[in-house]
XYZ file of C-alpha atoms in Angstrom:
602
model
C 40.948 21.890 12.140
C 43.562 24.625 12.270
C 47.325 24.362 11.745
C 49.810 27.151 12.487
C 53.450 27.253 11.523
C 56.003 29.984 12.126
C 59.756 30.364 11.848
C 62.060 33.068 13.145
C 65.737 33.924 12.626
C 67.697 36.104 15.041
C 71.492 36.388 15.051
C 71.759 33.476 12.626
C 69.781 31.194 14.956
C 66.762 29.480 13.361
C 63.937 28.017 15.384
C 61.034 26.137 13.777
C 57.772 25.632 15.640
C 54.798 23.528 14.611
C 51.595 24.042 16.549
C 48.402 22.025 16.229
C 45.303 23.917 17.345
C 47.463 25.981 19.703
C 45.639 28.342 22.085
C 46.619 32.009 21.819
C 46.174 34.487 24.677
C 44.389 37.626 23.501
C 43.111 40.859 24.934
C 40.556 43.123 23.366
C 38.734 46.186 24.548
C 35.058 46.788 23.885
C 33.258 50.111 23.933
C 29.891 48.766 25.079
C 29.209 48.313 28.809
C 31.282 45.249 29.651
C 33.330 43.658 32.397
C 36.389 41.913 31.000
C 38.645 39.579 32.925
C 42.326 39.702 32.049
C 43.906 36.686 30.381
C 46.959 37.105 32.589
C 47.717 38.773 35.924
C 48.176 42.096 34.147
C 46.469 43.396 31.042
C 48.964 44.542 28.439
C 48.506 48.095 27.211
C 46.972 48.416 23.755
C 48.321 51.269 21.650
C 45.839 52.791 19.187
C 45.880 55.632 16.647
C 42.307 56.849 17.093
C 43.572 60.456 17.277
C 46.119 59.877 14.471
C 48.889 59.574 17.041
C 49.953 56.565 19.098
C 48.228 56.495 22.506
C 47.285 54.027 25.211
C 43.716 52.844 24.515
C 42.651 53.428 28.119
C 43.897 57.044 27.932
C 41.832 57.877 24.836
C 38.551 59.636 25.578
C 36.699 57.975 22.720
C 34.617 54.839 22.406
C 36.993 52.451 20.664
C 36.950 48.697 20.208
C 40.462 47.374 19.609
C 41.087 43.786 18.530
C 44.715 42.717 18.755
C 46.422 40.436 16.278
C 46.307 37.634 18.844
C 42.559 38.102 19.292
C 42.030 38.103 15.534
C 43.928 34.829 15.175
C 42.182 33.200 18.124
C 38.699 34.141 16.871
C 39.530 33.401 13.216
C 38.434 36.879 12.091
C 39.066 36.991 8.345
C 36.030 38.697 6.772
C 33.771 41.717 7.104
C 31.057 39.611 8.742
C 33.616 38.248 11.242
C 34.673 41.782 12.197
C 31.048 42.822 12.699
C 30.343 39.766 14.868
C 33.283 40.636 17.142
C 32.471 44.339 17.630
C 29.438 45.319 19.748
C 27.141 47.712 17.900
C 28.582 46.938 14.445
C 26.502 45.040 11.878
C 27.340 43.838 8.378
C 24.810 43.109 5.643
C 25.389 42.074 2.010
C 23.051 44.067 -0.231
C 20.922 42.749 -3.092
C 23.793 43.435 -5.491
C 26.451 41.913 -3.196
C 27.771 45.284 -1.983
C 28.696 45.313 1.728
C 26.813 47.642 4.095
C 28.174 48.520 7.553
C 25.942 49.940 10.274
C 27.447 51.176 13.538
C 25.308 52.186 16.496
C 22.309 52.098 14.174
C 23.824 54.558 11.679
C 24.308 53.230 8.143
C 23.413 53.778 4.491
C 21.412 51.014 2.830
C 22.424 51.567 -0.800
C 23.505 48.784 -3.147
C 25.263 50.827 -5.857
C 29.040 50.586 -6.126
C 29.808 54.294 -6.264
C 28.184 55.545 -3.064
C 29.856 56.686 0.118
C 29.175 54.780 3.362
C 28.257 55.986 6.836
C 31.078 53.857 8.312
C 34.436 54.505 6.655
C 37.249 51.944 6.405
C 41.012 52.549 6.328
C 44.202 50.510 6.135
C 46.922 52.268 8.140
C 44.889 55.483 7.724
C 44.860 55.090 3.924
C 41.194 55.327 2.876
C 39.109 52.641 1.200
C 36.455 55.213 0.221
C 33.797 52.856 -1.182
C 32.526 49.895 0.894
C 33.266 47.115 -1.607
C 36.989 48.005 -1.525
C 37.201 46.822 2.093
C 36.004 43.297 1.316
C 39.313 41.494 1.952
C 41.581 43.683 4.068
C 41.348 41.642 7.298
C 44.512 39.537 7.050
C 48.037 39.737 8.527
C 46.989 42.492 10.893
C 48.570 43.971 13.984
C 45.109 45.035 15.189
C 41.732 46.459 14.177
C 40.446 49.717 15.661
C 36.725 50.512 15.486
C 35.899 54.110 16.436
C 32.255 54.668 17.317
C 30.259 57.815 16.745
C 30.947 60.637 14.238
C 34.655 60.803 13.316
C 34.441 63.713 10.895
C 37.139 65.927 12.391
C 40.103 63.578 11.877
C 38.775 60.917 9.502
C 36.592 63.113 7.296
C 33.028 62.901 6.116
C 31.295 59.558 5.510
C 32.059 58.453 9.078
C 28.795 59.489 10.764
C 28.454 56.016 12.265
C 32.163 55.634 12.914
C 35.399 54.475 11.327
C 37.247 51.161 11.032
C 41.027 51.231 10.771
C 42.928 48.061 9.867
C 46.516 48.198 11.148
C 48.700 45.939 9.007
C 51.491 43.943 10.618
C 54.705 45.855 9.910
C 58.076 44.710 8.537
C 60.541 43.502 11.165
C 64.272 44.163 11.450
C 64.900 40.412 11.778
C 63.872 37.527 9.545
C 60.598 35.827 10.416
C 58.026 33.811 8.486
C 54.901 31.878 9.273
C 51.429 30.889 8.288
C 48.388 28.818 9.063
C 45.978 26.481 7.300
C 42.400 25.736 8.285
C 39.736 23.439 6.865
C 36.001 23.333 7.463
C 32.586 22.358 6.175
C 31.765 22.521 2.444
C 35.432 21.763 1.644
C 36.440 25.090 3.143
C 40.160 25.832 3.019
C 41.764 28.945 4.513
C 45.443 29.655 4.187
C 47.658 32.518 5.368
C 51.380 33.075 5.041
C 53.885 35.880 5.573
C 57.595 36.561 5.382
C 59.331 39.566 6.900
C 62.826 40.883 7.454
C 65.590 43.299 6.459
C 66.604 43.855 2.849
C 69.290 46.504 3.210
C 70.490 49.087 5.710
C 67.409 51.000 6.837
C 65.088 49.009 4.543
C 62.780 46.219 5.731
C 59.953 44.392 3.962
C 56.957 42.202 4.698
C 54.917 40.149 2.229
C 51.688 38.401 3.203
C 48.911 36.572 1.441
C 45.626 34.858 2.225
C 43.394 32.485 0.277
C 39.882 31.233 0.939
C 37.864 28.541 -0.842
C 34.504 26.979 -0.036
C 32.141 24.894 -2.170
C 28.451 25.680 -2.778
C 26.320 25.804 0.374
C 22.871 26.839 -0.952
C 20.573 24.488 -2.832
C 17.632 25.180 -5.135
C 14.112 24.231 -4.071
C 12.986 23.808 -7.699
C 15.778 21.762 -9.323
C 19.012 19.901 -8.675
C 21.307 22.939 -8.478
C 23.586 24.575 -5.923
C 24.981 28.056 -5.343
C 27.215 30.020 -3.028
C 30.777 28.873 -3.619
C 33.447 31.262 -2.364
C 36.910 31.807 -3.742
C 39.218 34.751 -3.217
C 42.861 35.514 -2.635
C 44.585 38.651 -1.388
C 48.119 39.861 -0.918
C 50.038 42.730 0.653
C 53.615 44.006 0.296
C 55.043 46.526 2.756
C 58.377 48.316 2.356
C 59.585 50.346 5.339
C 62.497 52.694 4.581
C 64.237 54.858 7.178
C 66.931 56.826 5.327
C 67.671 58.966 8.420
C 66.673 59.134 12.063
C 64.260 61.971 11.250
C 62.648 60.523 8.141
C 60.692 57.349 7.301
C 58.573 56.041 4.429
C 56.114 53.139 4.298
C 54.932 51.788 0.935
C 51.856 49.553 1.035
C 50.836 47.690 -2.133
C 47.870 45.383 -1.639
C 45.088 43.828 -3.663
C 42.675 40.954 -4.043
C 40.553 39.053 -6.519
C 37.181 37.589 -5.572
C 35.225 35.155 -7.766
C 32.694 34.144 -5.119
C 29.058 33.638 -6.087
C 26.585 36.218 -4.784
C 24.249 34.768 -2.192
C 20.811 33.831 -3.579
C 17.669 35.439 -2.173
C 14.763 33.672 -0.424
C 11.249 34.408 -1.708
C 9.098 35.242 1.327
C 6.221 37.320 -0.087
C 4.311 38.474 -3.183
C 2.109 41.523 -3.595
C 1.500 42.130 -7.329
C -0.871 44.899 -8.490
C -4.279 43.390 -9.215
C -4.368 44.711 -12.784
C -1.002 43.045 -13.537
C -1.764 39.578 -12.169
C -3.144 38.229 -15.492
C 0.161 39.067 -17.210
C 2.564 37.658 -14.630
C 4.013 34.205 -15.254
C 1.445 32.073 -13.425
C 4.097 29.567 -12.421
C 5.792 32.407 -10.583
C 2.489 33.419 -8.991
C 2.124 29.854 -7.687
C 5.788 29.444 -6.701
C 6.189 28.363 -3.068
C 7.797 30.584 -0.470
C 11.195 29.511 0.796
C 11.023 28.304 4.391
C 12.900 25.991 6.697
C 16.598 25.237 6.341
C 18.642 28.429 5.812
C 20.446 26.709 2.933
C 17.218 26.580 0.894
C 16.823 29.289 -1.765
C 16.144 29.684 -5.463
C 17.492 31.629 -8.404
C 17.521 31.712 -12.199
C 20.026 29.586 -14.067
C 20.025 29.118 -17.869
C 16.717 30.515 -19.101
C 14.971 30.928 -22.438
C 14.744 34.587 -23.443
C 11.414 34.902 -25.285
C 12.472 38.275 -26.664
C 15.673 37.138 -28.300
C 18.367 38.244 -25.869
C 21.007 40.620 -27.233
C 20.490 42.486 -30.533
C 20.771 40.282 -33.614
C 20.335 37.011 -31.718
C 17.728 34.499 -32.908
C 14.491 34.047 -30.957
C 14.259 32.273 -28.564
C 17.757 32.405 -27.020
C 19.217 30.501 -24.088
C 20.898 33.016 -21.749
C 22.936 32.522 -18.584
C 21.385 34.152 -15.501
C 23.306 32.048 -12.966
C 24.730 34.278 -10.174
C 28.414 34.950 -10.777
C 30.924 37.596 -9.712
C 34.475 38.605 -10.547
C 35.970 41.530 -8.645
C 39.534 42.812 -8.856
C 41.002 45.432 -6.541
C 44.374 46.977 -5.809
C 45.600 49.821 -3.627
C 48.907 51.666 -3.527
C 49.635 53.936 -0.582
C 52.775 55.772 0.428
C 53.197 57.317 3.852
C 56.062 59.652 4.654
C 56.945 61.072 8.089
C 59.535 63.826 8.387
C 60.555 65.487 11.658
C 60.558 69.147 10.631
C 61.752 70.174 14.104
C 62.329 68.324 17.348
C 58.673 68.975 18.193
C 56.844 68.943 14.830
C 56.339 66.088 12.337
C 55.069 66.406 8.773
C 53.047 63.401 7.549
C 52.000 62.733 3.958
C 49.680 59.861 2.962
C 49.122 59.345 -0.782
C 46.656 56.660 -1.860
C 45.323 55.275 -5.132
C 42.510 52.691 -5.234
C 41.190 50.811 -8.268
C 38.327 48.285 -8.425
C 36.683 46.497 -11.372
C 33.579 44.353 -11.187
C 31.738 41.973 -13.490
C 28.706 40.362 -11.900
C 25.304 38.704 -12.336
C 22.755 38.627 -9.521
C 19.233 37.300 -9.010
C 17.023 39.748 -7.158
C 13.687 37.943 -6.884
C 14.540 34.744 -4.982
C 12.896 32.519 -7.562
C 13.776 30.522 -10.691
C 11.991 33.116 -12.836
C 13.036 36.322 -14.525
C 11.081 38.807 -12.477
C 13.991 40.947 -11.243
C 17.293 39.616 -12.585
C 20.496 41.578 -13.132
C 22.366 39.586 -15.805
C 24.846 42.465 -15.900
C 25.953 44.416 -12.849
C 29.382 45.747 -13.777
C 31.329 48.690 -12.464
C 34.609 50.549 -12.029
C 35.891 52.644 -9.132
C 39.029 54.779 -9.188
C 40.042 57.037 -6.320
C 43.056 59.228 -5.519
C 43.478 60.675 -2.029
C 46.174 62.924 -0.589
C 46.505 63.941 3.050
C 49.092 66.309 4.503
C 49.255 67.086 8.215
C 51.517 68.583 10.853
C 51.571 67.098 14.352
C 53.440 68.215 17.430
C 54.884 66.084 20.221
C 52.397 63.846 22.078
C 54.132 64.754 25.369
C 53.329 68.482 25.131
C 50.704 70.039 27.368
C 49.128 71.511 24.227
C 48.874 68.825 21.527
C 47.643 69.720 18.053
C 47.147 68.415 14.522
C 46.468 70.546 11.437
C 46.101 69.234 7.905
C 44.319 69.060 4.581
C 42.830 66.408 2.286
C 42.187 66.147 -1.434
C 40.148 63.412 -3.125
C 39.470 62.719 -6.795
C 37.243 59.740 -7.586
C 35.490 58.356 -10.651
C 32.738 55.750 -10.502
C 30.854 53.734 -13.118
C 27.749 51.607 -12.448
C 26.547 49.614 -15.488
C 23.427 47.547 -14.797
C 21.022 45.565 -16.968
C 17.654 44.453 -15.590
C 15.494 41.652 -17.087
C 11.851 41.218 -15.989
C 9.817 39.354 -18.612
C 8.044 37.250 -15.929
C 7.098 40.492 -14.180
C 3.736 42.259 -14.394
C 5.386 45.152 -16.243
C 5.563 42.848 -19.270
C 1.954 43.340 -20.377
C 0.187 44.791 -23.456
C -0.872 47.949 -21.585
C 2.839 48.790 -21.145
C 3.745 47.535 -24.652
C 5.413 44.386 -23.236
C 8.460 46.099 -21.712
C 10.974 43.558 -20.381
C 14.518 45.009 -20.317
C 16.076 48.152 -18.821
C 19.692 49.252 -18.655
C 21.275 52.012 -16.601
C 24.711 53.594 -16.935
C 25.709 55.989 -14.148
C 29.023 57.863 -14.207
C 30.199 60.106 -11.368
C 33.186 62.439 -11.191
C 33.864 63.421 -7.568
C 36.193 66.113 -6.236
C 36.595 66.891 -2.551
C 38.751 69.327 -0.554
C 39.050 69.470 3.228
C 41.028 71.258 5.940
C 41.060 70.161 9.568
C 42.498 70.944 12.987
C 42.398 69.104 16.287
C 43.744 70.185 19.681
C 44.042 68.869 23.239
C 45.153 70.915 26.225
C 45.993 69.529 29.652
C 44.660 72.088 32.114
C 45.951 69.938 34.982
C 47.556 66.520 35.340
C 44.031 65.111 35.495
C 41.851 67.339 33.291
C 42.185 67.654 29.494
C 39.938 69.635 27.155
C 39.624 68.765 23.468
C 38.279 70.384 20.310
C 38.388 69.638 16.595
C 36.945 71.018 13.371
C 36.986 70.140 9.650
C 35.671 72.022 6.638
C 34.826 69.895 3.571
C 33.807 70.991 0.079
C 32.559 68.313 -2.336
C 31.438 68.423 -5.965
C 29.854 65.416 -7.721
C 29.217 65.547 -11.468
C 26.803 62.823 -12.558
C 25.694 61.473 -15.933
C 22.900 58.909 -15.967
C 21.383 57.237 -19.031
C 18.629 54.611 -18.874
C 18.160 52.637 -22.083
C 16.830 49.340 -23.396
C 17.844 46.673 -25.906
C 16.416 45.310 -29.120
C 12.982 43.883 -28.272
C 13.155 45.375 -24.765
C 10.277 47.667 -25.859
C 10.916 50.384 -23.254
C 11.896 52.802 -26.026
C 8.528 52.174 -27.736
C 6.640 52.908 -24.504
C 8.501 56.145 -23.784
C 8.062 57.418 -27.321
C 4.335 57.078 -26.711
C 4.580 58.750 -23.290
C 6.662 61.590 -24.690
C 4.091 62.172 -27.397
C 1.232 62.244 -24.886
C 2.912 64.203 -22.073
C 5.750 66.136 -23.669
C 5.611 69.898 -24.073
C 8.092 70.105 -26.981
C 8.758 68.063 -30.150
C 11.438 65.360 -29.891
C 13.250 62.801 -31.996
C 11.931 59.284 -31.234
C 14.388 57.121 -29.294
C 15.476 53.579 -30.106
C 17.357 50.768 -28.336
C 20.472 52.200 -26.674
C 19.080 55.752 -26.451
C 18.263 57.420 -23.129
C 14.541 56.948 -22.518
C 13.819 58.743 -19.196
C 11.536 61.770 -19.529
C 13.309 65.069 -18.880
C 11.886 68.318 -17.472
C 9.811 68.735 -20.667
C 8.581 65.118 -20.284
C 10.262 63.984 -23.498
C 12.850 61.173 -23.878
C 16.225 61.192 -25.612
C 18.547 63.054 -23.228
C 21.015 61.911 -20.556
C 20.562 63.176 -17.014
C 23.403 65.641 -16.296
C 23.636 67.222 -12.867
C 26.228 68.571 -10.430
C 25.809 68.272 -6.674
C 27.835 70.864 -4.732
C 27.925 70.585 -0.949
C 30.029 71.794 1.950
C 29.924 71.188 5.679
C 31.724 71.745 8.961
C 32.292 68.739 11.220
C 33.291 69.410 14.815
C 33.979 67.820 18.179
C 34.393 69.190 21.704
C 35.048 67.196 24.846
C 36.921 66.662 28.050
C 38.832 63.833 29.762
C 39.281 63.497 33.523
C 41.561 60.942 35.166
C 40.008 59.924 38.470
C 43.081 57.743 39.009
C 45.946 56.387 36.874
C 43.654 53.467 35.936
C 40.313 55.297 35.589
C 39.348 57.757 32.849
C 36.018 59.579 32.613
C 35.218 61.399 29.384
C 32.429 63.322 27.650
C 32.127 64.551 24.045
C 29.710 66.272 21.702
C 30.388 65.792 17.996
C 28.841 66.329 14.598
C 29.728 64.503 11.383
C 28.468 64.438 7.787
C 27.930 61.843 5.080
C 28.281 63.111 1.510
C 25.426 62.925 -0.965
C 25.268 60.620 -3.989
C 23.296 59.855 -7.130
C 21.313 56.593 -7.462
C 22.093 53.944 -10.086
C 18.638 53.127 -11.426
C 16.619 53.178 -14.657
C 14.001 55.737 -13.644
C 10.997 56.866 -15.673
C 11.643 60.595 -15.213
C 14.544 62.812 -14.231
C 12.849 63.261 -10.856
C 13.875 59.697 -9.952
C 17.553 60.593 -10.474
C 17.576 63.363 -7.870
C 20.574 62.856 -5.577
C 20.569 61.884 -1.953
C 21.906 65.020 -0.271
C 24.358 65.114 2.607
C 23.147 64.165 6.049
C 24.508 64.890 9.522
C 24.639 63.131 12.870
C 25.129 64.914 16.185
C 26.226 62.668 19.046
C 26.353 63.257 22.802
C 28.433 60.749 24.698
C 29.842 60.128 28.159
C 31.920 57.152 29.217
C 34.354 55.595 31.651
C 37.357 53.289 31.251
C 38.518 51.660 34.473
C 41.087 49.036 35.354
C 39.833 47.187 38.423
C 41.381 44.770 40.907
C 44.965 45.607 39.973
C 43.999 45.560 36.240
C 42.679 42.012 36.384
C 39.301 43.336 35.195
C 38.732 46.081 32.626
C 35.432 47.982 32.753
C 34.450 50.126 29.756
C 31.067 51.795 29.641
C 29.620 54.507 27.384
């Protein structure tokens, strides 16, 4: 059931409309081979900003999927998984630690840590959400969504080797309007959206919007009377649009969300323990059934007895809470300014600050045992980004953009891993059962870019773009254990047997990984310095006013990163270095039968 309400005020005339399950006409363009029939006699033009300037979608020589606000409302697209389901070639997967992973055209980065860059970047009005988890709840009160496929490194920077997703927020209006919708569904699901928009003062308009989602548990345990999977989040956005003069405008975007949804539980589908460890593994776990059948069936740890006493100073045994839980808080502040320097040149500044905090527990083994549980998976992300660019008139024969970017980010991953039902907990390994890892990264990035298009004739346009990026990541990683975790005892023994220099024995809370001398007691400190040049060349040819043929060759880069894990030696902490993707693409966009059918193929 879905209810929509909306009110509008123009020239002191108020009109209230109540719609029950009202159909909404929508038009969207897909970049995969597709024939699309128009909803009306003529297909309305869709304006996109794929080249960081407003252009007709069918005149842009790129593979772009654009979903209009009407299409988003009609299809009830409100989440990352909904966006992926609506865009051909785009897939969304929640990782083991509940971090979203986007893959576009088969290009992605399957990494569950908070502080790692993606292969598919996400933006809100071109303001970056540099780490995937930040994009969790941006899909509300939107004018449209643009999905750009293939490397987008020249204009959108590195970490877009698969492509880029740009959410375009609905903008403030110069008249009063308000509206909203409410939907209900299975598992007591309730979705609500509301907005209000209008003028505040001369040259100043505002828009406020919010969304809320609630759903009860949908998974059930195969071993006990227990459920999991409830969802609850809310998000809000405030936009202030100020035009002090005809040649100057500013847009302030303050948005944020809080998500207390439970991480999805795993399903145990296989076991392959080392033969020598089988006698030490919890035999109940060895005999635990695989999870089959109904997709709602799963299993996870709940309140469990810690045979090693839990946190330091606690009595043995201790009842500890391993039930999956999550609490994430995020906010973003972005300010865009556009100033017409001359009649032909515009200066644009986009300043963005992002902040995310996470407290979370996850179960990684798909069973009601402590074989791979993360009772603590906390983190913090802070990112500042500044872009400055100059753009000339879009009507010129020679159209260009030049600019620069600066990014400063700090990340913290703080994980604790319990595994006393695991084969690692055996006398040969001194009964190790608890590992902790604390990874801190300090990231600095500089970039300069240029993009140009030149119309050789009314039909033929050539294009080229380039970006130079320089990135430095300073990392500090320390793996430790707790009282009775016993990993410190094991690595003191290993350091004594393998180490080439004397060392001070480590204890709970000290860094235990073996360094280059194969002795414990030191944090892993490294700096990863990388630079790259992304580029794109291409051409567009208009066979007719309704048919565009295009071809491009492009190269993009994804920045490197350090893993968040409790490794045995410093070798395990070696960073993932930058990677590149080179793409060759040709396509056509054609309006057929007087624009009643749109054909896009690439």
